[in-house]
Amino acid sequence: MTDYQDFFEDNDSKQNNVNLKENIEKYLIHYKWFLFSIAIFLVIGFLYVRYKNPQYQATTTILLKKDKGGVMSDFTLMQDLGFGSSNSFIDDEIQIIKSIPIVSSVVRDLQLNVQYFKRTEITKRLVEVYSNKPFGVLVKKIDSTNTNPINFSIEIIDNKEFIYVDSNANEKRMQYGQNIIIGNNIFTILPDLNYLKNYPQAYFEIVINPFDEVVESYRSNLIVEPISKTSNSILISLKSNLLEKSKDVLNNVVARYISDAINDKNKIAKATAEFIDNRINFLDKDLNKLEKSVEVFKRENKLTDITSEAKQFILGQSEIEKKINETSLQLSLVKYMSEYLNDNKEELIPSNIGLQEPNIVLNIDKYNQFLLRKKNLLKTSTESNPNVMTLNYNLNEIRSIIEEGLKNQKSSLLITLRNFSEQDQLVNSKISNIPRQEREYRDIFRQQQTKEALFLFLLQKREEATISAVSALPSAKVINHAYGGKKPVSPIKPLILLICIVAGFIIPFLIIYIKNALDTKIKDSKQLERLINIPILGNIARGESNERKIFSKNDRSTVGESFRLLVANLEFLLNDNKKCKSILVTSTISGEGKSFVSSNLAANLAFSGHKVVLIGLDLRVPKLDEYFNITSKYGVTHYIKNNDLIVDDLLNTIEGIENLQVINSGLILPNFIDIIKNNRLQELIKELQQRYDYVIIDSAPIGLVSDTLLLNNIADLCLYVVRADYLDKRLLEVPEKLKKDNRFNDIILLLNDVDMNNFKYGYGNAYNYSEDQNHKNTGISKLIKKIKKK
């Protein structure tokens, strides 16, 4: 176990755990920057709230209604059975509400692409005006290829004239109704006499934005969402800087959505009615021909009634004929529908005309819905639009399914009709004795009856289609018309100021954190304790200047007090030792202040009444001359090379400091190691140890050269100087390895150039062993005992 191992075992938890208070103090010392940052951000927040246009939110609520027949009925049935979800219906309607055709119509009707800004008289700011405008801009011609906004200004003179100012600040006096030509665009200013008198000599700026950009902007800002998962009600909201504009937009969007839905229903009903009218006209001609044929047949064959012999067979045959008539009716409808599909490729398909196959009816309704959606998209796009191409694909698929269904239905009806005909022939064979004329009459009569049934059926369907067109109900009901609060939804002043406070706190925090994270320098003794297992004797405060000097005995600066405290700690450490104490002062690299420390340490020991000698053994870069007025011309190297020199030839007495003598390093020679190993140096140190209480050795930096390592056998204590904010933490491996390898008898650290103010230090932060009597069980006390034994 090493000399200091017990000391570090007693303080493991203190060294290994991060001191929360210490980390907080790293930021608290920069509290002025935090306050300054928060103040700056608060000013920015106040300016943002002051000059940012407030945003108001308007909302409206509508209830969506599902159709009671056709596709919706089947869809509802699937939901009742547990299949599917109503969300798809809601999502489809939401997409329709936000569709380009609807939003484009609203933008066009309300002229939302034209904005009016009035200049205020006091602040000269431009404020948008929506209602109660003194004039309106009539767009006569617009260049659709222009993608940039058109700007010009209007200054009102009276109710007849105004001053037109173009984008280049050119003015022109004009009358209301005159054309304003800007490139390929033509506009006219129309006055509103009801409000013109309220704006005498007012200045307006007009901005005409590209139509497509305005439509896309409103589509992106329009929020349409269901109120809940189980409800068919949806909430529509819009934010803008003018609440009245938002209300008008929402009300017009809802009105356009309801109107388009009614128009789609009327289009289907109209197409169905036209189809039925064509079939009725065709059947009317056929019935007229058949009635004339019956009349001619009876007249030629003198028939007035059915023979009594056929009554029994006819009663049985009537049921078969009824089925034949129904089958023929369906077959005719299938043929008519097939002919209609072949003749009309891009038209709505008549629905609800009496077809009994539910799949065909379902697909017809789907086809009509997709076709209507495609036509709406083609109003604002082309066939190359991906959505149009998708709809074309779906329409072709559904149309193929309908045609295949009609084909299969026709085949099925033909088979059914053939079976009924065979049964009818069987009955006819049993009444072979009935006169030929009666049988021919029954054939004609049956054709007449079939056509008449179909005629009456189509008349009924035409009435139903007419009633459906007249009584078409809207697909949505307005629950709440557009409304909005008077308070803006943004910017929210408390929230903005809170964000500014948080940002003002976080930014300096991050800067300090990153700076500390990237800083690899030693900061204070507490950090040094955590990084290395070597005791720290004390701290030397940072001076007010970088001047290299010896502090006087009565100096009251923090640096002077630091050295007096260092001497007190050192005396306590080496107490009751009558032998001379030799102290080697070194560091890892140059510039850490080892010469400064050794010079002032020697001076302060002399101030305390000890006989002290300071030897300069930094033979490469000697610096003691910078601190003392050296008078002797001989130094250590002279003594080693010249055997005739004695110790007294080397000593320099320092004026103003009694009991202190200094030996300079002498000439700078190339063979440093040979000089250090020379026996004359050993003899010099031994003689000085006999004369003085303390021998202070100023050596070379140990991390750069190996000279100092050769002095390990002549020093009782190695005082290892570490400079704060200078030495890289990674270089602490050097003293750690020296301790581990026992290169010195005893080694202890001294932290130099510590900024006491920044780290809230007092002199008590250093280890003051002279005032602490409770170190008996520490590693330091063991170090003291070891030195005493020497």
PDB file of C-alpha atoms in Angstrom, residues 617-737:
ATOM      1  CA  LEU A 617      18.478  23.348 -11.715  1.00  0.00           C
ATOM      2  CA  ASP A 618      16.482  24.134 -14.818  1.00  0.00           C
ATOM      3  CA  LEU A 619      19.646  24.015 -16.884  1.00  0.00           C
ATOM      4  CA  ARG A 620      17.908  24.377 -20.217  1.00  0.00           C
ATOM      5  CA  VAL A 621      15.655  27.425 -19.708  1.00  0.00           C
ATOM      6  CA  PRO A 622      16.690  29.118 -16.434  1.00  0.00           C
ATOM      7  CA  LYS A 623      14.266  31.786 -15.194  1.00  0.00           C
ATOM      8  CA  LEU A 624      15.439  32.729 -11.690  1.00  0.00           C
ATOM      9  CA  ASP A 625      17.226  35.763 -13.132  1.00  0.00           C
ATOM     10  CA  GLU A 626      13.789  37.184 -13.978  1.00  0.00           C
ATOM     11  CA  TYR A 627      12.782  37.145 -10.270  1.00  0.00           C
ATOM     12  CA  PHE A 628      16.029  38.029  -8.478  1.00  0.00           C
ATOM     13  CA  ASN A 629      18.871  40.442  -9.045  1.00  0.00           C
ATOM     14  CA  ILE A 630      21.648  37.846  -9.297  1.00  0.00           C
ATOM     15  CA  THR A 631      25.087  39.370  -8.538  1.00  0.00           C
ATOM     16  CA  SER A 632      27.321  36.285  -8.555  1.00  0.00           C
ATOM     17  CA  LYS A 633      28.864  35.388 -11.876  1.00  0.00           C
ATOM     18  CA  TYR A 634      29.018  31.718 -10.978  1.00  0.00           C
ATOM     19  CA  GLY A 635      26.272  29.158 -10.994  1.00  0.00           C
ATOM     20  CA  VAL A 636      25.679  25.402 -10.666  1.00  0.00           C
ATOM     21  CA  THR A 637      27.317  24.533 -13.985  1.00  0.00           C
ATOM     22  CA  HIS A 638      30.385  26.590 -13.079  1.00  0.00           C
ATOM     23  CA  TYR A 639      30.681  24.754  -9.758  1.00  0.00           C
ATOM     24  CA  ILE A 640      30.490  21.355 -11.414  1.00  0.00           C
ATOM     25  CA  LYS A 641      33.019  22.170 -14.132  1.00  0.00           C
ATOM     26  CA  ASN A 642      35.452  24.091 -11.874  1.00  0.00           C
ATOM     27  CA  ASN A 643      36.641  22.144  -8.854  1.00  0.00           C
ATOM     28  CA  ASP A 644      38.296  25.255  -7.417  1.00  0.00           C
ATOM     29  CA  LEU A 645      34.937  26.914  -6.737  1.00  0.00           C
ATOM     30  CA  ILE A 646      33.314  26.598  -3.333  1.00  0.00           C
ATOM     31  CA  VAL A 647      29.673  26.951  -2.295  1.00  0.00           C
ATOM     32  CA  ASP A 648      30.101  30.492  -1.042  1.00  0.00           C
ATOM     33  CA  ASP A 649      31.157  31.530  -4.547  1.00  0.00           C
ATOM     34  CA  LEU A 650      27.694  30.584  -5.812  1.00  0.00           C
ATOM     35  CA  LEU A 651      25.482  32.217  -3.178  1.00  0.00           C
ATOM     36  CA  ASN A 652      23.535  35.367  -4.021  1.00  0.00           C
ATOM     37  CA  THR A 653      22.039  37.392  -1.181  1.00  0.00           C
ATOM     38  CA  ILE A 654      18.636  38.908  -2.058  1.00  0.00           C
ATOM     39  CA  GLU A 655      18.083  42.494  -1.031  1.00  0.00           C
ATOM     40  CA  GLY A 656      15.065  42.939   1.223  1.00  0.00           C
ATOM     41  CA  ILE A 657      14.696  39.235   1.969  1.00  0.00           C
ATOM     42  CA  GLU A 658      16.708  38.032   4.915  1.00  0.00           C
ATOM     43  CA  ASN A 659      17.574  34.362   5.307  1.00  0.00           C
ATOM     44  CA  LEU A 660      17.211  33.744   1.542  1.00  0.00           C
ATOM     45  CA  GLN A 661      20.079  33.011  -0.778  1.00  0.00           C
ATOM     46  CA  VAL A 662      19.844  32.004  -4.429  1.00  0.00           C
ATOM     47  CA  ILE A 663      22.139  29.888  -6.595  1.00  0.00           C
ATOM     48  CA  ASN A 664      21.764  30.444 -10.307  1.00  0.00           C
ATOM     49  CA  SER A 665      21.982  27.609 -12.853  1.00  0.00           C
ATOM     50  CA  GLY A 666      25.017  29.097 -14.559  1.00  0.00           C
ATOM     51  CA  LEU A 667      26.022  28.573 -18.150  1.00  0.00           C
ATOM     52  CA  ILE A 668      23.729  26.668 -20.499  1.00  0.00           C
ATOM     53  CA  LEU A 669      25.712  23.595 -21.554  1.00  0.00           C
ATOM     54  CA  PRO A 670      24.714  20.833 -23.971  1.00  0.00           C
ATOM     55  CA  ASN A 671      25.480  17.852 -21.688  1.00  0.00           C
ATOM     56  CA  PHE A 672      22.639  18.364 -19.175  1.00  0.00           C
ATOM     57  CA  ILE A 673      22.410  14.747 -18.044  1.00  0.00           C
ATOM     58  CA  ASP A 674      26.130  14.500 -17.339  1.00  0.00           C
ATOM     59  CA  ILE A 675      25.906  17.603 -15.175  1.00  0.00           C
ATOM     60  CA  ILE A 676      22.984  16.215 -13.186  1.00  0.00           C
ATOM     61  CA  LYS A 677      24.772  12.906 -12.637  1.00  0.00           C
ATOM     62  CA  ASN A 678      28.013  14.572 -11.569  1.00  0.00           C
ATOM     63  CA  ASN A 679      29.076  13.861  -7.965  1.00  0.00           C
ATOM     64  CA  ARG A 680      29.867  17.532  -7.451  1.00  0.00           C
ATOM     65  CA  LEU A 681      26.113  18.266  -7.661  1.00  0.00           C
ATOM     66  CA  GLN A 682      25.428  15.646  -4.966  1.00  0.00           C
ATOM     67  CA  GLU A 683      28.124  17.193  -2.751  1.00  0.00           C
ATOM     68  CA  LEU A 684      26.651  20.688  -3.321  1.00  0.00           C
ATOM     69  CA  ILE A 685      23.168  19.565  -2.233  1.00  0.00           C
ATOM     70  CA  LYS A 686      24.510  17.803   0.888  1.00  0.00           C
ATOM     71  CA  GLU A 687      26.489  20.840   1.970  1.00  0.00           C
ATOM     72  CA  LEU A 688      23.468  23.096   1.454  1.00  0.00           C
ATOM     73  CA  GLN A 689      21.267  20.717   3.478  1.00  0.00           C
ATOM     74  CA  GLN A 690      23.707  21.096   6.379  1.00  0.00           C
ATOM     75  CA  ARG A 691      23.608  24.919   6.221  1.00  0.00           C
ATOM     76  CA  TYR A 692      19.920  25.658   5.601  1.00  0.00           C
ATOM     77  CA  ASP A 693      16.491  24.730   6.894  1.00  0.00           C
ATOM     78  CA  TYR A 694      15.013  24.422   3.409  1.00  0.00           C
ATOM     79  CA  VAL A 695      16.589  23.687   0.062  1.00  0.00           C
ATOM     80  CA  ILE A 696      14.224  24.629  -2.755  1.00  0.00           C
ATOM     81  CA  ILE A 697      15.141  23.150  -6.148  1.00  0.00           C
ATOM     82  CA  ASP A 698      13.725  24.760  -9.270  1.00  0.00           C
ATOM     83  CA  SER A 699      13.960  21.955 -11.862  1.00  0.00           C
ATOM     84  CA  ALA A 700      13.015  21.456 -15.506  1.00  0.00           C
ATOM     85  CA  PRO A 701       9.494  20.373 -16.613  1.00  0.00           C
ATOM     86  CA  ILE A 702       9.360  16.635 -16.134  1.00  0.00           C
ATOM     87  CA  GLY A 703       7.025  15.996 -19.049  1.00  0.00           C
ATOM     88  CA  LEU A 704       9.478  17.420 -21.579  1.00  0.00           C
ATOM     89  CA  VAL A 705      12.945  16.292 -20.420  1.00  0.00           C
ATOM     90  CA  SER A 706      14.322  13.589 -18.153  1.00  0.00           C
ATOM     91  CA  ASP A 707      16.694  15.822 -16.164  1.00  0.00           C
ATOM     92  CA  THR A 708      14.401  16.135 -13.160  1.00  0.00           C
ATOM     93  CA  LEU A 709      14.007  12.362 -12.768  1.00  0.00           C
ATOM     94  CA  LEU A 710      17.726  12.144 -11.927  1.00  0.00           C
ATOM     95  CA  LEU A 711      17.150  14.388  -8.876  1.00  0.00           C
ATOM     96  CA  ASN A 712      14.768  11.985  -7.137  1.00  0.00           C
ATOM     97  CA  ASN A 713      17.360  10.807  -4.601  1.00  0.00           C
ATOM     98  CA  ILE A 714      18.217  14.301  -3.342  1.00  0.00           C
ATOM     99  CA  ALA A 715      14.662  15.616  -2.690  1.00  0.00           C
ATOM    100  CA  ASP A 716      12.594  14.826   0.397  1.00  0.00           C
ATOM    101  CA  LEU A 717       9.434  16.077  -1.267  1.00  0.00           C
ATOM    102  CA  CYS A 718       8.437  16.678  -4.902  1.00  0.00           C
ATOM    103  CA  LEU A 719       6.109  19.674  -5.193  1.00  0.00           C
ATOM    104  CA  TYR A 720       4.382  19.114  -8.539  1.00  0.00           C
ATOM    105  CA  VAL A 721       2.898  22.339  -9.992  1.00  0.00           C
ATOM    106  CA  VAL A 722      -0.272  22.095 -12.094  1.00  0.00           C
ATOM    107  CA  ARG A 723      -1.531  25.288 -13.707  1.00  0.00           C
ATOM    108  CA  ALA A 724      -5.307  25.805 -13.930  1.00  0.00           C
ATOM    109  CA  ASP A 725      -6.801  26.622 -17.345  1.00  0.00           C
ATOM    110  CA  TYR A 726      -3.471  25.638 -18.889  1.00  0.00           C
ATOM    111  CA  LEU A 727      -2.622  21.960 -18.424  1.00  0.00           C
ATOM    112  CA  ASP A 728      -4.610  19.424 -20.433  1.00  0.00           C
ATOM    113  CA  LYS A 729      -6.323  16.828 -18.253  1.00  0.00           C
ATOM    114  CA  ARG A 730      -4.803  14.051 -20.349  1.00  0.00           C
ATOM    115  CA  LEU A 731      -1.297  15.120 -19.263  1.00  0.00           C
ATOM    116  CA  LEU A 732      -2.138  14.173 -15.663  1.00  0.00           C
ATOM    117  CA  GLU A 733      -0.991  10.720 -16.694  1.00  0.00           C
ATOM    118  CA  VAL A 734       2.576  11.982 -16.201  1.00  0.00           C
ATOM    119  CA  PRO A 735       2.404  12.651 -12.420  1.00  0.00           C
ATOM    120  CA  GLU A 736       0.112   9.632 -11.991  1.00  0.00           C
ATOM    121  CA  LYS A 737       2.738   7.388 -13.568  1.00  0.00           C
TER     122      LYS A 737
END
